[in-house]
Structure formats: C-alpha cells, structure tokens
Short mmCIF file of C-alpha atoms in Angstrom, two decimals:
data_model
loop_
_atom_site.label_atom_id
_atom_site.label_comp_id
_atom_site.label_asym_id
_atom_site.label_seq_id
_atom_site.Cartn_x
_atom_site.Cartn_y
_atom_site.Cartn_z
CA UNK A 16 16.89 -10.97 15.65
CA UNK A 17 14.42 -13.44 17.10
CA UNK A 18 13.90 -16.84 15.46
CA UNK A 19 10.61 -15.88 13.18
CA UNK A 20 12.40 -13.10 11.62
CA UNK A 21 15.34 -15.68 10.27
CA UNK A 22 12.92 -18.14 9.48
CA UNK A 23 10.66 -15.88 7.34
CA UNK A 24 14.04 -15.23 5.73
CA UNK A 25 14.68 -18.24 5.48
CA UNK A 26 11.46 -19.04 3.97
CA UNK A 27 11.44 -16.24 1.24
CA UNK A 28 14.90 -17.63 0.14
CA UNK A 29 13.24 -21.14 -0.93
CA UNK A 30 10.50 -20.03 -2.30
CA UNK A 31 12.78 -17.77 -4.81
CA UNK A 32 12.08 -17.71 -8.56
CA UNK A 33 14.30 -16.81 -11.95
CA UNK A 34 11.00 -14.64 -12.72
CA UNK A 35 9.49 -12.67 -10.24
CA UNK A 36 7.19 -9.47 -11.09
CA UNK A 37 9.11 -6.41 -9.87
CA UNK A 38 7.34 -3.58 -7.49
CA UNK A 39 6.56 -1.81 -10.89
CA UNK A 40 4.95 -4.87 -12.15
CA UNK A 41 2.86 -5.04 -8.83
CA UNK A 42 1.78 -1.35 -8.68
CA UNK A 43 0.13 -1.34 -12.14
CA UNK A 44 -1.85 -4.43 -11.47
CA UNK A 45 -2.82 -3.49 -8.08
CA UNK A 46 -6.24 -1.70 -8.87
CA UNK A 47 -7.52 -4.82 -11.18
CA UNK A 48 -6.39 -7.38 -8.53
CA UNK A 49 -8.31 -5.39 -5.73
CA UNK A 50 -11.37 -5.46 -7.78
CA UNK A 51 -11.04 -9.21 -8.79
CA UNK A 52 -11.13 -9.93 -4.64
CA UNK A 53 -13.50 -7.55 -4.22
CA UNK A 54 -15.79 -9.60 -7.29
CA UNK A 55 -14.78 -12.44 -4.77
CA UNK A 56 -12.62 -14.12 -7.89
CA UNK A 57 -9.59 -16.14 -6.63
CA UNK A 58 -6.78 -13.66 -7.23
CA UNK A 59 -4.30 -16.98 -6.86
CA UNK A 60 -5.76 -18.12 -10.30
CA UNK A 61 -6.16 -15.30 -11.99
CA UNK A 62 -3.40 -12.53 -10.73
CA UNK A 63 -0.87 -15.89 -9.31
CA UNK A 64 2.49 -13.55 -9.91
CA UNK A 65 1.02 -10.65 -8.14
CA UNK A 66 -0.28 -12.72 -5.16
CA UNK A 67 3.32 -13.94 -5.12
CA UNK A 68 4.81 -10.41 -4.97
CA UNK A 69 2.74 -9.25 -2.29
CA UNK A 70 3.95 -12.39 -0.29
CA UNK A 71 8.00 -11.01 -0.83
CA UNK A 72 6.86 -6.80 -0.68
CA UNK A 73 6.00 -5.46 2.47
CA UNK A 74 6.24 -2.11 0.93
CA UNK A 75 3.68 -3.17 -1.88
CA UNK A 76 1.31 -5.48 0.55
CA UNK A 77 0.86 -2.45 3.12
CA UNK A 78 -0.52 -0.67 0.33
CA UNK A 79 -2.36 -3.40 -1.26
CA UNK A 80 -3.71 -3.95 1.89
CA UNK A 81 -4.96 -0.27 2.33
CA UNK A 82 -5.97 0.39 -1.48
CA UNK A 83 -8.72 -3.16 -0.50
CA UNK A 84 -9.96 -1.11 2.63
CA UNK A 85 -10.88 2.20 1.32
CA UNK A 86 -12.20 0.39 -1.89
CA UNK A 87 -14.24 -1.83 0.16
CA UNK A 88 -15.58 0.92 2.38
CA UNK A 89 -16.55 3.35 -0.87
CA UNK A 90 -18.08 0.10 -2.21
CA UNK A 91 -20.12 -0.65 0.53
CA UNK A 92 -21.12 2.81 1.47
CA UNK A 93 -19.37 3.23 4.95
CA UNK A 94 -17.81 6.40 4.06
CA UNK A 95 -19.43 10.36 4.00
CA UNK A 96 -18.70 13.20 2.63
CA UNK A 97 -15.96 13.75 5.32
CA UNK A 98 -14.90 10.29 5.28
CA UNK A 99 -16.12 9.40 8.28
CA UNK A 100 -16.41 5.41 8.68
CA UNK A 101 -19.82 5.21 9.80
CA UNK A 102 -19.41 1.00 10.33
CA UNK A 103 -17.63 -0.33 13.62
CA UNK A 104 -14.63 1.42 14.95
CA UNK B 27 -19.12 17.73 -17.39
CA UNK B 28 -21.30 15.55 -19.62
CA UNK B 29 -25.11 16.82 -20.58
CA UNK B 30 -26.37 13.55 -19.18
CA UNK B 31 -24.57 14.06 -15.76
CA UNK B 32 -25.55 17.86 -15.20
CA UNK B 33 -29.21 16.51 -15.90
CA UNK B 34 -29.52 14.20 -13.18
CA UNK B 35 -27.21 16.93 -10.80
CA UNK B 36 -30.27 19.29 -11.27
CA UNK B 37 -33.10 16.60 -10.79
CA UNK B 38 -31.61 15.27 -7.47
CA UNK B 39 -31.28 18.43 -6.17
CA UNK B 40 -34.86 19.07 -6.63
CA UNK B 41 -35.52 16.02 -5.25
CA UNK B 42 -33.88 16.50 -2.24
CA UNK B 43 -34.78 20.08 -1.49
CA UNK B 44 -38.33 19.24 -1.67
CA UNK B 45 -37.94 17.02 1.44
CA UNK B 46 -35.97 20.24 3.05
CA UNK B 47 -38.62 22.60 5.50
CA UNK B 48 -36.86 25.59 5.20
CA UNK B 49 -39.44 27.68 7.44
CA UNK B 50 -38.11 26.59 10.77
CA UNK B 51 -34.55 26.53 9.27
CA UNK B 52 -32.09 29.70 10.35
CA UNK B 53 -29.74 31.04 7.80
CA UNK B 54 -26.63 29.69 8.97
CA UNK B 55 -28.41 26.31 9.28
CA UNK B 56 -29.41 26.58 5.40
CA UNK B 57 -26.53 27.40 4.27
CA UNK B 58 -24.82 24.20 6.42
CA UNK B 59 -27.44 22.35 4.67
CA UNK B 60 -27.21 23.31 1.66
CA UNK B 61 -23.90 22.65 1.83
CA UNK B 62 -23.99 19.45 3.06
CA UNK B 63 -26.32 18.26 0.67
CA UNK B 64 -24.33 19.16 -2.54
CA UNK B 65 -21.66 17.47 -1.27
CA UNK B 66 -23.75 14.11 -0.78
CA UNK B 67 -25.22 14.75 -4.35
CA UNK B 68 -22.03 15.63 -6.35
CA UNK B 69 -20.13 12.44 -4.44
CA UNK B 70 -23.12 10.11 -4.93
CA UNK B 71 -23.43 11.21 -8.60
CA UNK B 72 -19.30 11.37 -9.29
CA UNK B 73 -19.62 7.91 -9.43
CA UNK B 74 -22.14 8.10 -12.96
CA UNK B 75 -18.83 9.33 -14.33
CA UNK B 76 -17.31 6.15 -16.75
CA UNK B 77 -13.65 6.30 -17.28
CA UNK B 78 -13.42 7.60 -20.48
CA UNK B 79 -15.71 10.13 -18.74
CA UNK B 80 -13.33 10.80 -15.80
CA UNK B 81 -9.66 11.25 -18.53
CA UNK B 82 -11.60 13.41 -20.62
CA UNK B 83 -13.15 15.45 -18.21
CA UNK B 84 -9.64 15.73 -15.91
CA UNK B 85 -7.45 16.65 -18.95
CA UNK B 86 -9.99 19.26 -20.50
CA UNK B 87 -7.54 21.89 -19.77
CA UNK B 88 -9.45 25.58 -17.96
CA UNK B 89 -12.77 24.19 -18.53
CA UNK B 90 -15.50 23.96 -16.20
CA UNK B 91 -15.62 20.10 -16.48
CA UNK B 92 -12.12 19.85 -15.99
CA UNK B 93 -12.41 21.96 -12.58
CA UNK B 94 -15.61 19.95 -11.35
CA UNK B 95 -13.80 16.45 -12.13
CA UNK B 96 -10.97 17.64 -10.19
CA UNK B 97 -12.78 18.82 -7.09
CA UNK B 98 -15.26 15.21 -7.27
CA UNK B 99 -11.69 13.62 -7.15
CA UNK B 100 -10.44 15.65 -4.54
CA UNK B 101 -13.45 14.59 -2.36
CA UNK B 102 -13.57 11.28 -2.94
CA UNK B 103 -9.72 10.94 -2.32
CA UNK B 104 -9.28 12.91 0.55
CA UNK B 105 -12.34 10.91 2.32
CA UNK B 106 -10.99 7.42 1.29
CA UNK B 107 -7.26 8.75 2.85
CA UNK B 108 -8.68 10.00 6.21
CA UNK B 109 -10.80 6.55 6.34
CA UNK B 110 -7.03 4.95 5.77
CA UNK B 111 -5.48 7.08 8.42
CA UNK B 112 -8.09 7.22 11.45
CA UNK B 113 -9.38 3.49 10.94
CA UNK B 114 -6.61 1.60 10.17
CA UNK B 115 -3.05 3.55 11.15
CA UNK B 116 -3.09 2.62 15.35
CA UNK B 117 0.45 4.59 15.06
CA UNK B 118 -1.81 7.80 14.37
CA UNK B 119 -4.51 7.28 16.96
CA UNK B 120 -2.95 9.97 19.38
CA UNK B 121 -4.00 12.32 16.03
CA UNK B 122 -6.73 14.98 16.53
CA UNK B 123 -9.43 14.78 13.69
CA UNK B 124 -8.72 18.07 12.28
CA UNK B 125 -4.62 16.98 12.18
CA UNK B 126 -6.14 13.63 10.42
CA UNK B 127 -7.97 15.32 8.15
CA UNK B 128 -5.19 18.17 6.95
CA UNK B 129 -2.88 14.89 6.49
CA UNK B 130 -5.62 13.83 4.31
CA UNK B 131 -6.21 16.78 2.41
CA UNK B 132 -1.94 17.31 2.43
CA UNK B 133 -1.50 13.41 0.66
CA UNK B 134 -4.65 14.54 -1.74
CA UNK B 135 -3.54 17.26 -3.28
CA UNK B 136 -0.38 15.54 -3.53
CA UNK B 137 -1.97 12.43 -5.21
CA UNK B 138 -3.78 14.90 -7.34
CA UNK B 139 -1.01 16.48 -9.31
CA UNK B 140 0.52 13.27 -9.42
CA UNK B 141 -2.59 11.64 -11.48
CA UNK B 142 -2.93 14.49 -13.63
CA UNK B 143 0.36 13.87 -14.64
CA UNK B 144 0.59 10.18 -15.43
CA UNK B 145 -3.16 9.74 -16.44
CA UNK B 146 -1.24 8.28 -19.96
CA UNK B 147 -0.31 5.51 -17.72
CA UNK B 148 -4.11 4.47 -16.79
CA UNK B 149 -4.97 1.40 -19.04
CA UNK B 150 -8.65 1.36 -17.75
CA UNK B 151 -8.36 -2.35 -16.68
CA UNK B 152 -9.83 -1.21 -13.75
CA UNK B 153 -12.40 1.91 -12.40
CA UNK B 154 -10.37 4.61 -12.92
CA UNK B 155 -11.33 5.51 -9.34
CA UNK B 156 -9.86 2.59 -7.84
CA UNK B 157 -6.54 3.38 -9.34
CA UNK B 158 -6.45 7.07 -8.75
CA UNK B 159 -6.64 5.57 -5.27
CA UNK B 160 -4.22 3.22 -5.58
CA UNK B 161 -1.66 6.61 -6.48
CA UNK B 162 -3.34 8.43 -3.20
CA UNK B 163 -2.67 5.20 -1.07
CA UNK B 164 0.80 5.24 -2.39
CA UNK B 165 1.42 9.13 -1.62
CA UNK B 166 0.04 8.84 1.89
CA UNK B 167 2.04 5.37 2.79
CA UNK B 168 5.47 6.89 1.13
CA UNK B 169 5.14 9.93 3.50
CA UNK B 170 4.23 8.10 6.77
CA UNK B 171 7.38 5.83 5.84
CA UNK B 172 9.28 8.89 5.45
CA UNK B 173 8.16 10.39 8.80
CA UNK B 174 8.39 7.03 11.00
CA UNK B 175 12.00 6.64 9.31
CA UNK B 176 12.91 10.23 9.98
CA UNK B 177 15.98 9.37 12.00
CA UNK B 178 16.83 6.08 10.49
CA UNK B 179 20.30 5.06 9.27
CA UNK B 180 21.14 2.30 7.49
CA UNK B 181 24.69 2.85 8.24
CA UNK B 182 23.96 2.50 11.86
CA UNK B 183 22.04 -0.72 11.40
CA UNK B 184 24.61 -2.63 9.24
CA UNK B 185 27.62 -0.99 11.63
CA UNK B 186 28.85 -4.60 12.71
CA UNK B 187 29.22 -6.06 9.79
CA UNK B 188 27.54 -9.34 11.57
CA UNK B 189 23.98 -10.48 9.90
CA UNK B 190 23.60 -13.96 11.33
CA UNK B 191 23.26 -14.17 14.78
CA UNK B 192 24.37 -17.32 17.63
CA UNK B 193 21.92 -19.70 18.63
CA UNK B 194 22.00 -18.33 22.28
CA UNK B 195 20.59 -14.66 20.56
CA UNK B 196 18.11 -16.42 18.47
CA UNK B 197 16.94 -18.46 21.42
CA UNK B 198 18.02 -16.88 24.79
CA UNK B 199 15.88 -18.48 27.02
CA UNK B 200 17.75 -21.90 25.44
CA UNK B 201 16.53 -24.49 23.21
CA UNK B 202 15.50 -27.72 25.24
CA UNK B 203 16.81 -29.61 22.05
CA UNK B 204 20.37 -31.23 23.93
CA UNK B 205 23.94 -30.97 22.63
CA UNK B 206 23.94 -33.06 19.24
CA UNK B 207 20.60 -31.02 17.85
CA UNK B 208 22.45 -27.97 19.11
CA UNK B 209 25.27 -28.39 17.21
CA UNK B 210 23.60 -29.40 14.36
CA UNK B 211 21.92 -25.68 14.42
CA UNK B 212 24.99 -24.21 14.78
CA UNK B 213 26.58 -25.83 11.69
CA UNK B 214 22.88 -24.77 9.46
CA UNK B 215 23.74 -21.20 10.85
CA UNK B 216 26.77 -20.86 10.25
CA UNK B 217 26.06 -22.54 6.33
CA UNK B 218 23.14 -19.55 6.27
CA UNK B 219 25.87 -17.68 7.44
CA UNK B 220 28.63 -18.84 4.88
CA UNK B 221 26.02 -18.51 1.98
CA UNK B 222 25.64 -15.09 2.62
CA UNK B 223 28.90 -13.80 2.95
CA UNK B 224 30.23 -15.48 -0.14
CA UNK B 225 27.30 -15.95 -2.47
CA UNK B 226 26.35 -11.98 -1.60
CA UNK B 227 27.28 -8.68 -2.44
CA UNK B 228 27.93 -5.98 -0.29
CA UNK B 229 25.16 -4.37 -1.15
CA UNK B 230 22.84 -7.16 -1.41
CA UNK B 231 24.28 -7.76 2.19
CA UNK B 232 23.21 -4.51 3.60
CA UNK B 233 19.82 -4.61 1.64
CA UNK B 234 19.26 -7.81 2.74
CA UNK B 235 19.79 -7.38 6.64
CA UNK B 236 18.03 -3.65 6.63
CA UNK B 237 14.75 -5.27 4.50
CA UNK B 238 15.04 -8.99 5.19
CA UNK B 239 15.99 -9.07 8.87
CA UNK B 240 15.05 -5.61 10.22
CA UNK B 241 11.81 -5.06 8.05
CA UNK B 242 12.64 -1.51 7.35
CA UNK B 243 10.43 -0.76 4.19
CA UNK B 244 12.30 -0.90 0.84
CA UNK B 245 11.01 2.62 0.06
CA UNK B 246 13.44 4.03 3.09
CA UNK B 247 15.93 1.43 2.65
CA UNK B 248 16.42 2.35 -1.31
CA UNK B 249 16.65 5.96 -0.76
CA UNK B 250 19.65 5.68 1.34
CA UNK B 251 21.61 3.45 -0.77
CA UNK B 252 20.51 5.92 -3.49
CA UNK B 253 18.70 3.61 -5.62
CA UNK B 254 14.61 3.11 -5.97
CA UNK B 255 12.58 0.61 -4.71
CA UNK B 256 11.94 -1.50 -8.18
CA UNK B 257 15.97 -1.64 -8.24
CA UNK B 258 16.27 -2.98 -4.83
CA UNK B 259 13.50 -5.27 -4.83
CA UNK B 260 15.05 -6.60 -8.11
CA UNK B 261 18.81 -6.81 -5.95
CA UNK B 262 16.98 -8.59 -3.26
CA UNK B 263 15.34 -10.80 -5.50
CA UNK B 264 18.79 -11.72 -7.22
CA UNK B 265 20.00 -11.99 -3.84
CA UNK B 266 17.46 -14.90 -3.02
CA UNK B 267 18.09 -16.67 -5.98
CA UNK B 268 21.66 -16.70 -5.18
CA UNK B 269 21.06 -17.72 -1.39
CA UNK B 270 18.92 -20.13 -2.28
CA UNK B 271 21.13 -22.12 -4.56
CA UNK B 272 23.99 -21.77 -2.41
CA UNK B 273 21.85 -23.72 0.24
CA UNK B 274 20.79 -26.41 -1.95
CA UNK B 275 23.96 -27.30 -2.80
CA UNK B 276 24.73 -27.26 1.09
CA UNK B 277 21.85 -29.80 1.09
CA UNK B 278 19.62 -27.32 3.13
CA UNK B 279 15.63 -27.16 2.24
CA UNK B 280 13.01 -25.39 3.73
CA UNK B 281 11.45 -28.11 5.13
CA UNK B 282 14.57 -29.56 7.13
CA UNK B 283 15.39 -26.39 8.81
CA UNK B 284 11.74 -26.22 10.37
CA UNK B 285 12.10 -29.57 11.39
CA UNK B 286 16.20 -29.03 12.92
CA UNK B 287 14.32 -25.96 14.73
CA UNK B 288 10.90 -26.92 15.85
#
C-alpha cells in the first residue's frame, strides 16, 4: 500500500458522519444533480449530501462521472446517430 | 405517439427531402440515405417528447407508440453508451468499433428492460432521458466491473490477515524525517492499526481493506461477501464512524497526521 492510499483512508475516516446518504440515496438523485451542474448551479449548495457521497463512492462517482459526459455531449450536440463524438478525441 | 409529434415527423421529412437530388443518386445510395436521414429526424425530434410523454408512450402496452418510444430510446441510449465506452474507457481502446458498438447495443437492451420495469420509480425531478441514462450508465459500468474483476478474490486479498502496513512498506525508499519523527509514525500506525483491529468487525475489516485500501469497487467487493452494495457502503460507513472515534480518543486528527507525515 503506498502512502496516498492510507492517507485517503485516513482522510475519509475524519471526515465521517452519523448521517450519510447511502448508494441508494445517491443513485436516485443522480440525474437532478447532473442537470443542476450542467444549469452551472453549485451542486455543494443545493445537492451538499450527494456531493459528499460521491467524495466516499467510487462505485457511485465513476458513474456520476460518466452519466455528466454523455449528458453533456447529447446536450451540446457532439453525438450522431451512431454515437460518434464528433468533438476532439 | 402524440398527434402533435407525428405532425412535425412528416413536415421535417419533407423538409429535408426537398434538399435531397435524387437524379444522380443510385438505389443503394437512397436507400442509405434515406436511412440515414430518419434516423437524424426521429433522434432530433425524440427529444419534443415531455416526460409524461415518454411514461405514457413506453408503458402503452402493443401499441405503435409504445414500439416507436422504445426504439427512440434504444437509439439515444445505445449512442450515449458507445460515446461512454470509445471516448472515455482507455481500458477499451484496443476495442474494434463494431466490438464497441455490440457492447453498446448488449448494455442497451439491457438498460431497456430494466427501465421498463422500474419506470414507477421515475419521480420526473429530472428529464426522463437523463435518468433512463443514468440506469444505462449503471448497466454498462456494473458489467465492465464484472469483467475487469473476473478473476478477483477477496479471499486472496485479505489472506494475511495484516491491513496496516510498516513504515519501511509505506515509504521504501526511507523517510528523511530521523529517528524520533520515525518513531513517532510508528506509534500513529500502529494506533491506526490498534483502532482497527479492536474497534472493527471482521467483516468491516475485510470490506474495509478490499474497498478502502485496494480500491476494488464495492459492486465486486459486495457480491462476494454476499451482500449488495447499499449494505456495504452502509458497513463501511459504520466502520468510519467507529475508526474515527477510536482515533480521537487516541488524540489523532486529520490534520496532525499530515503534518507527522509530510
């Protein structure tokens, strides 16, 4: 284990609450929060517990992360008909 | 699908096959076309549909609307997916295109009968689109997991029984700290240490050191301790509450272990 790994441990120990939302919790807002920071809205203010979750989830901020790119790219037009990204590479 | 949608299917389409010259086109090239063009048209037009639009249409049982809804979701999924998987997944670049896109059109269908089945649980605080994505996304990541994780044991990870490691693992090229900050490392570890082993149980342990240490993804982690992911993120979570109070009461913060190991 290298140093970074215990100290991210580390660090999700302290920043621990009695009340945390669960992965359930997280999946079920997940579509509203990637709208809000697509609206460019602070998701810290509005959606704070699910901004914490996704700090604690891996699982859940992988697929956060995905659900903003493909929403981004249908909202900005960068996809066709057989979802080719036509932006960058 | 609704009177006001078909209507503006059927004027686009004029619209855009007036621009068409079909006199120097071949067959094959009109039918491509043609083709082609519906496609554009019934994806840039899907998006007309409201929500209430989209649950209606999707749970009209053997109608036509139903079947149309289905395949605009189908499309719009299975593009958004193969966007995911050749743009953003570097562990699938060594894919062909056509293997990308049957992944695609594999996690789609998937994600499909999936939505049709839980569309109760939609509360329309969002476009319904974005969270029939969010159950594709979801689909696609879960199965990638499972593949990458194939051959993964968690007894095999957890075999020693020994979580914490000694300062010359963490730092093998040595700390340039001297003896007294080096033993004063030692001691935090072996409170970290300590914590865990008392404060912890077994499974919390194990969950812990697979998730926490390892980063193997809950999903994988869960299904081999035959629980699901909300329960182990919930046994990890208790787990961290418990740590950290053990710590405090060892006198240990956040803030002085950065400092003891900067």
């Amino acid at each position: 284990m290298a140093f970074n790994q215990l100290l991210a441990m580390v660090e999700a120990i302290f920043s621990a609450h009695e009340e945390e939302l669960d992965c359930e919790g997280c999946d079920q807002e997940m579509p509203h929060l990637v709208e809000i920071i697509e609206a460019g809205e602070d998701p810290t203010l509005l959606l704070p517990a699910v901004q914490e979750h996704l700090n604690h989830c891996r699982d859940c901020r992988e697929e956060f992360e995905a659900l903003l790119v493909i929403v981004r790219a249908e909202d900005q037009g960068v996809l066709n008909q057989n979802g080719n990204g036509t932006g960058g590479s | 699908m609704q009177t006001k949608y078909r209507n503006r299917l059927a004027f686009a389409r004029l619209a855009v096959y007036r621009t068409i010259p079909p006199k120097e086109m071949s067959l094959r090239i009109c039918v491509v076309q043609f083709m082609h063009v519906e496609a554009l048209l019934r994806v840039y037009l899907m998006t007309e549909r409201t929500n209430e639009q989209w649950v209606a249409d999707l749970t009209a049982d053997h109608t036509v609307e139903q079947a149309e809804a289905l395949e605009d979701l189908r499309l719009r999924l299975q593009r958004g997916i193969f966007y995911y998987l050749r743009r953003e997944r570097s562990d699938l670049s060594s894919r062909s295109h056509t293997n990308l896109q049957q992944m695609a059109e594999d996690f789609t269908q998937e994600a499909t009968l999936r939505i049709i089945k839980n569309i109760h649980s939609f509360r329309g605080d969002s476009r319904f689109t974005t969270w029939a994505t969010k159950v594709a996304v979801r689909v696609a990541i879960s199965e990638l997991r499972r593949a990458r994780y194939r051959d993964f044991s968690l007894e095999e990870v957890t075999a020693d029984g020994e979580m914490m490691p000694d300062l010359n693992v963490l730092f093998p090229a040595g700390q340039p700290t001297g003896p007294e900050r080096s033993a004063e490392q030692s001691e935090v570890l072996e409170k970290i240490r300590a914590a865990i082993q008392n404060a912890l149980t077994e499974r919390q342990r194990t969950a812990l050191e697979a998730v926490g240490l390892r980063g193997v993804p809950l999903e994988i982690v869960a299904e081999q301790m035959n629980t699901n992911r909300n329960a182990l993120y919930k046994l990890l979570h208790d787990a961290r509450v418990k740590l950290r109070a053990a710590l405090e009461q060892e006198g240990i913060s956040v803030s002085y272990i950065h400092d003891l190991f900067r």
